CSV table of C-alpha atoms in Angstrom, one decimal:
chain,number,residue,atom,x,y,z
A,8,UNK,CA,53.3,62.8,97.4
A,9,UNK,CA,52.3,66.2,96.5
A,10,UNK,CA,51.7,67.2,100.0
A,11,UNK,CA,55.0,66.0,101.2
A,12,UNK,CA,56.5,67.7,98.3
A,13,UNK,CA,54.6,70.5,99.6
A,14,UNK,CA,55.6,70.5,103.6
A,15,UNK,CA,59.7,69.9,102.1
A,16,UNK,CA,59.5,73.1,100.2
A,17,UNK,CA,57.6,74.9,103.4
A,18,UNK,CA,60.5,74.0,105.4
A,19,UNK,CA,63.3,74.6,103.2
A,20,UNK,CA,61.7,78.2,103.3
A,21,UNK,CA,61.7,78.2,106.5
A,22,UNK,CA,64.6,77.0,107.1
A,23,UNK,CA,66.2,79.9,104.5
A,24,UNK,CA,64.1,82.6,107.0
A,25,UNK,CA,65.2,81.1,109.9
A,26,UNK,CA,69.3,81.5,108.8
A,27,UNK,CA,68.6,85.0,107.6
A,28,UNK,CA,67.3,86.0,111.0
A,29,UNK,CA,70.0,84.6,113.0
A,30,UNK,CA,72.3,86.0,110.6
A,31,UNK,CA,70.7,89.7,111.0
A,32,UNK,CA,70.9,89.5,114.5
A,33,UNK,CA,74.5,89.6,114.1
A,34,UNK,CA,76.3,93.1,115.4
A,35,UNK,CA,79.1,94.3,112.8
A,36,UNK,CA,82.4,93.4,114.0
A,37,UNK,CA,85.7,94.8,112.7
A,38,UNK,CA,88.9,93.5,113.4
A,39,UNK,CA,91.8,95.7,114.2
A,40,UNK,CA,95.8,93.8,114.0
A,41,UNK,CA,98.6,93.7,116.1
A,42,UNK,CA,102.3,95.4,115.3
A,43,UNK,CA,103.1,93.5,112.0
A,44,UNK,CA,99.8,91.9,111.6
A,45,UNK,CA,98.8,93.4,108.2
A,46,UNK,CA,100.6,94.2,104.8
A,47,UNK,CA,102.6,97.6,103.9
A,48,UNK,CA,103.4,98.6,100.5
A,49,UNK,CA,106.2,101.3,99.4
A,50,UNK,CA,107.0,103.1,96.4
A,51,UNK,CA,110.9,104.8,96.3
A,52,UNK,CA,110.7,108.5,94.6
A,53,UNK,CA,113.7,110.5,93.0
A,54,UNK,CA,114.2,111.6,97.3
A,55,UNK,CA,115.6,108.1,97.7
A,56,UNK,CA,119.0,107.4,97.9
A,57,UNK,CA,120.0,103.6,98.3
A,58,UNK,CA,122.4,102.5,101.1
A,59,UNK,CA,124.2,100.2,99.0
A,60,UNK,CA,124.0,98.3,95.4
A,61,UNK,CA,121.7,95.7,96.2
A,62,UNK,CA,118.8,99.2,97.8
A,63,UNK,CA,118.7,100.7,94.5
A,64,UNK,CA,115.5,101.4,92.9
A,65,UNK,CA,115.5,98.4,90.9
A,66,UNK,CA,115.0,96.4,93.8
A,67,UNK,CA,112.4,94.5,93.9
A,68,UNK,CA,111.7,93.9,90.4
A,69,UNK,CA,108.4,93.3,91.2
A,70,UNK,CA,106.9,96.2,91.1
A,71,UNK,CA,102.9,97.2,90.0
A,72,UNK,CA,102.5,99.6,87.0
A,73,UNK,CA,102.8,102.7,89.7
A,74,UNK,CA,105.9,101.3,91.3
A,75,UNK,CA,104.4,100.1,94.5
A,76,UNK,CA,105.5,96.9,96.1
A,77,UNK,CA,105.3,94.5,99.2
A,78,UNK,CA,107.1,96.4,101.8
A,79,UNK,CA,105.7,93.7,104.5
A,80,UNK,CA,106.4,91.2,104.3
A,81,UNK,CA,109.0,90.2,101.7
A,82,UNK,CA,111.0,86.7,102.5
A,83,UNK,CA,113.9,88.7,100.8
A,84,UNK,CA,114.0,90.4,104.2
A,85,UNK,CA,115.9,87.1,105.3
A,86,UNK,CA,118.7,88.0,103.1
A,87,UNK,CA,121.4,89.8,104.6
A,88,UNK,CA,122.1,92.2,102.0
A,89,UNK,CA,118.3,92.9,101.5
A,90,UNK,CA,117.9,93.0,105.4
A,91,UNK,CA,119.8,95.7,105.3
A,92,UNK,CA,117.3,97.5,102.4
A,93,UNK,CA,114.1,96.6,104.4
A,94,UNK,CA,116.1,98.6,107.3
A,95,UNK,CA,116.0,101.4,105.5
A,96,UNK,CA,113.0,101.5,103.7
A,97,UNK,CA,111.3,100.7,107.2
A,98,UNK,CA,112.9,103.7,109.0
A,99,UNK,CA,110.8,106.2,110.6
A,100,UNK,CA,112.4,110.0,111.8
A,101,UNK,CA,111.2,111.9,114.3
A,102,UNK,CA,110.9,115.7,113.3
A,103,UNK,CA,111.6,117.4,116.3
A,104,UNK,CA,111.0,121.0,114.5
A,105,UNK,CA,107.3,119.3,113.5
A,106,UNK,CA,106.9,117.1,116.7
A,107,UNK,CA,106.2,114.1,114.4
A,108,UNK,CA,107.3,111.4,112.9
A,109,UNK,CA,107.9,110.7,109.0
A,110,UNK,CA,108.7,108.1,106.3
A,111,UNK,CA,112.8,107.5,105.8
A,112,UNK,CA,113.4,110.4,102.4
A,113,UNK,CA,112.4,109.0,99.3
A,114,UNK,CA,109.9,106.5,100.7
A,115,UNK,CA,105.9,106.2,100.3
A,116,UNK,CA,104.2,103.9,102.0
A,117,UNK,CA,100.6,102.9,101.9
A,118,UNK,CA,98.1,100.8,103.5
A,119,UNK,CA,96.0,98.2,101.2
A,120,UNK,CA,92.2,97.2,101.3
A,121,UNK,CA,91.4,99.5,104.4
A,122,UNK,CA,87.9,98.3,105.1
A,123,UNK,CA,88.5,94.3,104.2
A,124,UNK,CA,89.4,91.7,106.0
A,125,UNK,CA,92.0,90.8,103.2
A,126,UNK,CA,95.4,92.1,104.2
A,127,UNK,CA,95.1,90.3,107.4
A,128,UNK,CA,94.8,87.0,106.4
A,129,UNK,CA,98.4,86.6,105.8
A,130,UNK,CA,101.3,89.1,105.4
A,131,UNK,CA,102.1,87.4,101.8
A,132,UNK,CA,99.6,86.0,100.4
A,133,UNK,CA,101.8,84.0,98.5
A,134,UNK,CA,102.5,82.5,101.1
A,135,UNK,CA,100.0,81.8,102.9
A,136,UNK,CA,101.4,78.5,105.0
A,137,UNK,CA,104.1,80.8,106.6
A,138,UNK,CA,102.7,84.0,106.8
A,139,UNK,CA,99.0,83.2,108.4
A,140,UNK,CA,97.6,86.3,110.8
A,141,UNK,CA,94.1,86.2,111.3
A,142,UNK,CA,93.2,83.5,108.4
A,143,UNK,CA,92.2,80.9,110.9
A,144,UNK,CA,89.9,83.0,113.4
A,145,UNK,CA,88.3,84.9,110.0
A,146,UNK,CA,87.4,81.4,109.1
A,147,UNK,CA,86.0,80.8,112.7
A,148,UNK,CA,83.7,83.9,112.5
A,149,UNK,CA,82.2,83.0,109.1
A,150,UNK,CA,81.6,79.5,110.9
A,151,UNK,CA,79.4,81.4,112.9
A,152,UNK,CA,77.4,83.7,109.9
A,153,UNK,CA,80.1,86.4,109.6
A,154,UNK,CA,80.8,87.6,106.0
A,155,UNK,CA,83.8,89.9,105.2
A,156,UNK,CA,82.6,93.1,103.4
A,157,UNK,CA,78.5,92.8,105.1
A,158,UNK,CA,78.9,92.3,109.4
A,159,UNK,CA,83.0,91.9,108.8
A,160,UNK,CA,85.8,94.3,108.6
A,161,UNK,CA,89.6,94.9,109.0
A,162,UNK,CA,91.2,98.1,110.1
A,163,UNK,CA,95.1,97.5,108.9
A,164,UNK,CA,97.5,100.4,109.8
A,165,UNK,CA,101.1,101.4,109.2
A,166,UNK,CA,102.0,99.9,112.8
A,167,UNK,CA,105.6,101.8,112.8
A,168,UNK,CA,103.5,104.8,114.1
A,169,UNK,CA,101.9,105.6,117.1
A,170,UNK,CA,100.0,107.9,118.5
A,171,UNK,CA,100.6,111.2,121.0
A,172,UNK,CA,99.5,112.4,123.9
A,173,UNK,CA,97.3,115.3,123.7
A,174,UNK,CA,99.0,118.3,123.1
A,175,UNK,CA,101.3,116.9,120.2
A,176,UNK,CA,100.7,116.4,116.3
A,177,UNK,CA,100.6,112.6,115.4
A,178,UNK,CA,99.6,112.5,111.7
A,179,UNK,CA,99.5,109.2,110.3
A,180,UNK,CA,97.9,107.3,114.4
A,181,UNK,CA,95.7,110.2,113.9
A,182,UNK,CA,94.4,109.5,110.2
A,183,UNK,CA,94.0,105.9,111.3
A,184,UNK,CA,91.7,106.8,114.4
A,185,UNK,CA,90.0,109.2,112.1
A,186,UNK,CA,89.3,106.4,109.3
A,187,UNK,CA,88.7,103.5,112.0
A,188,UNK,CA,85.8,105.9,112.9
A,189,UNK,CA,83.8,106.5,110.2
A,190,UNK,CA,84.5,102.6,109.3
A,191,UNK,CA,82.4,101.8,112.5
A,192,UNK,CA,80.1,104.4,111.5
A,193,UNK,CA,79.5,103.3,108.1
A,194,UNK,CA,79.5,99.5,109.1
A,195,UNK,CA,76.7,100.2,111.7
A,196,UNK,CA,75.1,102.2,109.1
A,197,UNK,CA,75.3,99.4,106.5
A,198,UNK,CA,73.7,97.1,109.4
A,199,UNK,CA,71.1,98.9,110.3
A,200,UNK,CA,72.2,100.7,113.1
A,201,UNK,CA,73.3,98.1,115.2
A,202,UNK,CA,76.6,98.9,117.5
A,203,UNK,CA,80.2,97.1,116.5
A,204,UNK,CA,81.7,94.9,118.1
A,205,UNK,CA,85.3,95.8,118.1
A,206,UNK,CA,88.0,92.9,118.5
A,207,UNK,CA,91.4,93.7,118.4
A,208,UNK,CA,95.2,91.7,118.8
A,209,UNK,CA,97.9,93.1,120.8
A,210,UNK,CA,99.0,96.8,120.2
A,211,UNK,CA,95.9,97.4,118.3
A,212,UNK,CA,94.0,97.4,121.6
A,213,UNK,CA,96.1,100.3,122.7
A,214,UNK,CA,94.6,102.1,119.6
A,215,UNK,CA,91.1,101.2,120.1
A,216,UNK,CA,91.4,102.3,123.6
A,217,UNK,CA,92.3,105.9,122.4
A,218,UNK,CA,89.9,106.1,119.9
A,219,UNK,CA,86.9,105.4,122.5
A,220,UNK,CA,88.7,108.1,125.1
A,221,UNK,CA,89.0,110.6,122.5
A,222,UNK,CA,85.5,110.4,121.3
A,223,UNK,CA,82.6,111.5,123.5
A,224,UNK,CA,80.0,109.0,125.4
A,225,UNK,CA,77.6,109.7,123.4
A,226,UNK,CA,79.2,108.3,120.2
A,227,UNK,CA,80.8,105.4,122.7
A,228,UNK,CA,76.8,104.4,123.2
A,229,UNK,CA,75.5,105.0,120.0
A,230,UNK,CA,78.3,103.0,118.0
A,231,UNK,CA,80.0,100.5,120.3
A,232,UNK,CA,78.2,97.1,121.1
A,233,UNK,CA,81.6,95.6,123.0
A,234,UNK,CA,85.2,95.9,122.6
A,235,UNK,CA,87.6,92.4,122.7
A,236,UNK,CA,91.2,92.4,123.3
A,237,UNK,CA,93.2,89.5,122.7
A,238,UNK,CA,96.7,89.7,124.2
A,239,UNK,CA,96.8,93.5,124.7
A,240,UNK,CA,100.1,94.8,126.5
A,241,UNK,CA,98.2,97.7,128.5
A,242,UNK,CA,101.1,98.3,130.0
A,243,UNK,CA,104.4,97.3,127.1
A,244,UNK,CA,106.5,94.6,127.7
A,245,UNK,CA,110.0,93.6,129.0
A,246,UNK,CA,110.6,92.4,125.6
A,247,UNK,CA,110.5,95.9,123.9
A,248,UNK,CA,113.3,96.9,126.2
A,249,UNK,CA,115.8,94.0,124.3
A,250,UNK,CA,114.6,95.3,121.3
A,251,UNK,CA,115.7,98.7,121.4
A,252,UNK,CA,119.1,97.4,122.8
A,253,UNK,CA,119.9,94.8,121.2
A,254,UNK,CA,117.5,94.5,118.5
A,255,UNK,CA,115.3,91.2,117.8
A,256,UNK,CA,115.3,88.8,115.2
A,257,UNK,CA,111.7,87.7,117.1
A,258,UNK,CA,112.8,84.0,116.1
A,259,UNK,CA,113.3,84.2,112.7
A,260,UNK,CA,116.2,82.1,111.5
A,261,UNK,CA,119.3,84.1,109.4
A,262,UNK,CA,118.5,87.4,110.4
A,263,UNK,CA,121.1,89.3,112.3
A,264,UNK,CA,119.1,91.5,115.4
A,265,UNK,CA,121.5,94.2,114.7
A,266,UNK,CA,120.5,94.6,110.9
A,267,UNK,CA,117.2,95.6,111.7
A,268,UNK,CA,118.0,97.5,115.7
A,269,UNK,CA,118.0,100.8,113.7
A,270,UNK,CA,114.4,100.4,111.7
A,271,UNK,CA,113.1,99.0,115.2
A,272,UNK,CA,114.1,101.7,117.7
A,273,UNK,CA,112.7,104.3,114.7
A,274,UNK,CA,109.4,102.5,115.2
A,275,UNK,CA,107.3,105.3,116.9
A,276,UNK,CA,105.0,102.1,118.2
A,277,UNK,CA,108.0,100.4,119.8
A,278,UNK,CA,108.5,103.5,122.1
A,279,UNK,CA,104.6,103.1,122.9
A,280,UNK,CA,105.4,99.4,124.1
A,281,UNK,CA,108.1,100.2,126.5
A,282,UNK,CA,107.3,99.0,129.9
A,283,UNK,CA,105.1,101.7,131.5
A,284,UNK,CA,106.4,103.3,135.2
A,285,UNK,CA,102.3,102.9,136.1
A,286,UNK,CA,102.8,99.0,136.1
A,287,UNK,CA,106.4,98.4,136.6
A,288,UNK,CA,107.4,100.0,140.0
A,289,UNK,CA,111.1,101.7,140.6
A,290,UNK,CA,112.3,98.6,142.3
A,291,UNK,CA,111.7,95.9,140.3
A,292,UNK,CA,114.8,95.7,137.9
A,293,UNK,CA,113.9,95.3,134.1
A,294,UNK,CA,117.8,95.3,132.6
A,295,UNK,CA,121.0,94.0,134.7
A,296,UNK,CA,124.1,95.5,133.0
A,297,UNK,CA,127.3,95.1,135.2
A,298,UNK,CA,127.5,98.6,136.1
A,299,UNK,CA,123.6,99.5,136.3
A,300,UNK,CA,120.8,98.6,136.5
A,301,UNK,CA,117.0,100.1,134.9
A,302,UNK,CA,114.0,100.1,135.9
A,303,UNK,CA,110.6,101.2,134.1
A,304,UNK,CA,111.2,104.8,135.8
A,305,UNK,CA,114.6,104.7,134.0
A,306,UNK,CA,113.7,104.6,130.4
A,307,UNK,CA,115.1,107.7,129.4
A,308,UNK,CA,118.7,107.0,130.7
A,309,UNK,CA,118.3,103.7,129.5
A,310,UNK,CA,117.4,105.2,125.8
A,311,UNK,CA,120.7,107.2,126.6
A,312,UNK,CA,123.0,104.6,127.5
A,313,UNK,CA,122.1,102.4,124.7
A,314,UNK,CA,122.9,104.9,121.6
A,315,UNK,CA,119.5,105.9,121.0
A,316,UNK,CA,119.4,109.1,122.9
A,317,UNK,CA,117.3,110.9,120.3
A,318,UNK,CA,114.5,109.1,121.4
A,319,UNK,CA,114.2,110.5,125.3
A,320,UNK,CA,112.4,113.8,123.8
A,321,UNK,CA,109.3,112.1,122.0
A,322,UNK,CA,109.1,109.4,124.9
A,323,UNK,CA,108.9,111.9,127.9
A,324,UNK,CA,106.6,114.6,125.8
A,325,UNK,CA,104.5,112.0,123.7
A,326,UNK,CA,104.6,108.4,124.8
A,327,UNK,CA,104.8,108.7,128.8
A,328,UNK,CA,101.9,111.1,129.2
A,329,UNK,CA,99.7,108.8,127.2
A,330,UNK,CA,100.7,105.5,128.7
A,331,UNK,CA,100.0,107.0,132.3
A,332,UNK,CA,96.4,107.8,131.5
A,333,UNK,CA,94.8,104.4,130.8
A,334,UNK,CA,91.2,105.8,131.3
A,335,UNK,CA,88.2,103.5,131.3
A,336,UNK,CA,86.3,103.8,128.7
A,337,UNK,CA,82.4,102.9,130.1
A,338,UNK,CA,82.0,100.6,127.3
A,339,UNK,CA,82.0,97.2,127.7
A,340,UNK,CA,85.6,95.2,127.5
A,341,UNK,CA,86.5,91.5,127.5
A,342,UNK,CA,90.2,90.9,127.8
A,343,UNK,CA,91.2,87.4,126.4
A,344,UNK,CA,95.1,86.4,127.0
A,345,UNK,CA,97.3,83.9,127.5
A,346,UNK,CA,98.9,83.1,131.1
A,347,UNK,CA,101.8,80.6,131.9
A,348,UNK,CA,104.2,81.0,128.7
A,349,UNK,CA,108.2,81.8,129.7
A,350,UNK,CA,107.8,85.6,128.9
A,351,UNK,CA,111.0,88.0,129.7
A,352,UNK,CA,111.2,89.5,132.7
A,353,UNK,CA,114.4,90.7,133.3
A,354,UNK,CA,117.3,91.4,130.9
A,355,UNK,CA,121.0,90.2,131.5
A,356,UNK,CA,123.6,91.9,129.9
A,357,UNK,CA,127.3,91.0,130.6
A,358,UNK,CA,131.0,93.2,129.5
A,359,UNK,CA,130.2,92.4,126.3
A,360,UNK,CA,127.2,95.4,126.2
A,361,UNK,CA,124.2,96.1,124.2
A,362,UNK,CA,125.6,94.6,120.9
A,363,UNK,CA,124.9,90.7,122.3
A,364,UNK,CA,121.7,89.3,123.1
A,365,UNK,CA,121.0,89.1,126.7
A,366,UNK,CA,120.5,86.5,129.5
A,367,UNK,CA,116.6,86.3,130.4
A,368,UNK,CA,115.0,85.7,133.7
A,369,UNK,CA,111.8,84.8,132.8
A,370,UNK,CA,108.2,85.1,134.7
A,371,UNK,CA,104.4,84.8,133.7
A,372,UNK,CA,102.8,86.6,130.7
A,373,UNK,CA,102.0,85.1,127.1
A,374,UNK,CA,105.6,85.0,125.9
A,375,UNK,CA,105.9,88.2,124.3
A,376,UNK,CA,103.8,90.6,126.9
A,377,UNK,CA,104.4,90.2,130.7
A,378,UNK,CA,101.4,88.7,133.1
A,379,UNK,CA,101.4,92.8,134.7
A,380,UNK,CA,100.8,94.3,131.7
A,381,UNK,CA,97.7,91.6,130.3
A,382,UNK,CA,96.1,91.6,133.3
A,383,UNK,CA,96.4,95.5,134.4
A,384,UNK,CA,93.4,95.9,133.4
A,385,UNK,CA,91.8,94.8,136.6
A,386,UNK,CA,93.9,96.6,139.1
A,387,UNK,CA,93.8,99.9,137.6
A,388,UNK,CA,90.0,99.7,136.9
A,389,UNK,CA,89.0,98.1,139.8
A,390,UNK,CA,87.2,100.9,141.5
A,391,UNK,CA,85.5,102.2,138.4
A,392,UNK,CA,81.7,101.6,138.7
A,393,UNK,CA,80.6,102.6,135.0
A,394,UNK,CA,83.3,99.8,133.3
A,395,UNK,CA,82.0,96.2,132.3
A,396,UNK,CA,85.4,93.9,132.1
A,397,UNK,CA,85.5,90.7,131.8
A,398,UNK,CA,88.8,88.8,131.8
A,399,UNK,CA,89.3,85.7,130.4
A,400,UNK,CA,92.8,83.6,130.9
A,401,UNK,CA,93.8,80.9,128.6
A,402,UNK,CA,96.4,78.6,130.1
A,403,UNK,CA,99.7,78.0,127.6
A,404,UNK,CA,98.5,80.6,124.8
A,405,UNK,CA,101.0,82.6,123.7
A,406,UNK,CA,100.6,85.7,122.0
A,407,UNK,CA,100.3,84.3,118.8
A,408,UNK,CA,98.9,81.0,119.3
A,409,UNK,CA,95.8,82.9,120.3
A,410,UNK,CA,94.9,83.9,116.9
A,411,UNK,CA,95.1,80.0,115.9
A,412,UNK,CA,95.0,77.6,118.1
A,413,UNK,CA,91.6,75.8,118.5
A,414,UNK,CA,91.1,76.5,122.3
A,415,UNK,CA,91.5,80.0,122.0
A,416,UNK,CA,89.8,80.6,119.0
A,417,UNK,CA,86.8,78.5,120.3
A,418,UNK,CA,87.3,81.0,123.5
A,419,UNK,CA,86.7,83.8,121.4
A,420,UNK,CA,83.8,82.8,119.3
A,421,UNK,CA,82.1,82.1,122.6
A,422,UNK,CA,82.6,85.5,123.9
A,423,UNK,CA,81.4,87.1,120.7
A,424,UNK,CA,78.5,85.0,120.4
A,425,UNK,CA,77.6,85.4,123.7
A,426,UNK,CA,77.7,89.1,123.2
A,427,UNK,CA,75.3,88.7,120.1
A,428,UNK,CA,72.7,86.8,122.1
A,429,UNK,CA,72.8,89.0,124.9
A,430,UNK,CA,71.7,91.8,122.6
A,431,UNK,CA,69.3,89.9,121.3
A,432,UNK,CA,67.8,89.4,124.1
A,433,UNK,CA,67.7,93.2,125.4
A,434,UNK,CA,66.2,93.6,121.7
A,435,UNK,CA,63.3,91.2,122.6
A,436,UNK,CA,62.6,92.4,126.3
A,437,UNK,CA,62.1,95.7,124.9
């Protein structure tokens, strides 16, 4: 008995040693959201002055000790009169004198538990049954050894902003490129030495695009072990187009579009998402009005023709020189979307104008970004020798699903265990 006692306790230990190696051979991995996919907090300063009764500063009453509360998201945003508060509190105004974009007057907004995995789990956290982001494929990547705060991370943002093209200030994208570097630096660090693995969802691939073009090659190889993008719109969508016309209640039930049109064509981001010229050629027809008709190469007249003409500056002089210049990277890249979801491809509008929702044709794409801009990936890079891409389609994912549906998520841990064991293996060969 004493010897059996003996070989049980041997194993257990080796059992323990065996978990701890598979879990150290584990490369960092931070997560980086989509438009909306973490939480915002604001705090309202003397500066602020309320749009009506129910905006004053006593709204919410829910308020921490240093007057911050849940900008994103609040289910008071549902509420007509309040809609109309989260519209202005959610406003962004581009400085043409500074080149920049800044918070609506009166209006701090900040960022929570940069570094943790904890404000993307669900936009309110209380409640988490309506409001789940990233909970379900966090708790598919601890299945597999991850732990939030050791080989895990999440880099939220204030996703109203964007970034510029080179040449032109863009303080707050800027700040978050800054700070998403040294978390990859500190999390490799803090895992001794090994490269990240970067995954991203939908317009926080753009971002981790630009953060590997603007560093140099060197840091690329020293800190990057693979970059994942799950439903990235490379190249915006139709969609955004109906969303700076008409605005876009994205199918939530009692709001009114036109309520929140104003906060949405403010969003810096938004202009970042319009269908890019480089994908969408001159002939192909995005929006059908009864006298015109626009194309991808018409955005500016279309900003125009809307009522949002104070938007044609920063999109020519920031957003199109950037969304012409999708550079490969020479770091490896796995894109992971959706395919054969109804997706928008081109907007009707009747004599009524921009004030009514549209008629959609629709085409390919995950529902949300068209099958051109998920897949342009591998047109655009096809010649470039130095680029690992892999592209993997998922049939009936939409660009939401992907973050919770089992087939997808089940795609996705495959990739990034598949990416672990491959550097395992260059580990032992050498």
């Amino acid at each position: 008995m004493r010897g059996l006692g003996l070989k049980l306790a041997l194993l257990r230990i080796a059992m323990m040693l065996c978990v701890c190696k598979a879990t150290s051979t584990l490369h960092p991995l931070i997560l980086v959201p989509g438009s909306g996919g973490n939480q915002l907090e604001a705090r309202l300063t003397t500066g602020y002055k309320p749009s009506g009764l129910f905006c004053g500063r006593f709204y919410p009453i829910s308020k921490d000790k240093e007057g911050w509360f849940r900008l994103w998201f609040d289910p008071s945003v549902l509420l007509a009169p309040f809609t109309k508060c989260f519209n202005q509190r959610m406003m962004l105004y581009y400085d043409p004198d500074l080149d920049d974009y800044c918070n609506a007057p009166g209006v701090e907004t900040r960022v929570p538990e940069f570094g943790s995995t904890n404000s993307l789990l669900y936009l309110n956290p209380n409640l988490k049954r309506l409001t789940a982001y990233m909970a379900p494929l966090v708790k598919f990547l601890e299945g597999i050894g991850y732990v939030s705060g050791e080989t895990m991370f999440g880099a939220p943002y204030d996703f109203r902003y964007g970034l510029a093209a080179e040449g032109h200030p863009s303080h707050v994208g800027s700040k978050f490129l800054q700070d998403l570097k040294d978390l990859i630096e500190k999390s490799s660090a803090s895992n001794g030495g090994k490269p990240v693995i970067l995954l991203s969802h939908s317009l926080g691939g753009l971002y981790v695009l630009q953060l590997l073009n603007r560093n140099p090659p060197s840091w690329r190889r020293r800190f990057i072990r693979h970059f994942i993008a799950l439903s990235a719109p490379w190249g915006g969508t139709v969609q955004e187009m109906l969303t700076f016309a008409s605005g876009s209640s994205f199918g939530v039930p009692l709001v009114d579009p036109l309520l929140v049109r104003g906060e949405q064509r403010s969003s810096e981001s938004n202009l970042w998402l319009m269908p890019s010229p480089k994908l969408f050629g001159p002939g192909k027809a995005l929006v059908i009005t009864p006298n015109k008709a626009y194309s991808a190469h018409d955005i500016p007249e279309f900003l125009k023709d809307i009522g949002y003409p104070e938007g044609v500056i920063p999109y020519i002089s920031r957003i199109l020189p950037m969304t012409e210049a999708l550079a490969a990277p020479s770091v490896g890249l796995t894109c992971i979307f959706g395919t054969g979801v109804n997706t928008p491809e081109t907007l009707l509008y009747g004599k009524a104008g921009f004030n009514k929702q549209p008629e959609a044709v629709y085409g390919d794409g995950d529902g949300t970004v068209n099958l051109e801009s998920l897949s342009a990936l591998e047109s655009l890079w096809a010649f470039e020798k130095n680029q690992p891409l892999k592209v993997i389609r998922l049939s009936g994912i939409s660009h939401t699903s992907i973050l919770e549906v089992r087939a997808a998520l089940d795609a996705i841990i495959a990739e990034i265990s598949s990416i672990n064991s491959k550097a395992q293996a260059e580990v032992s060969f050498e």
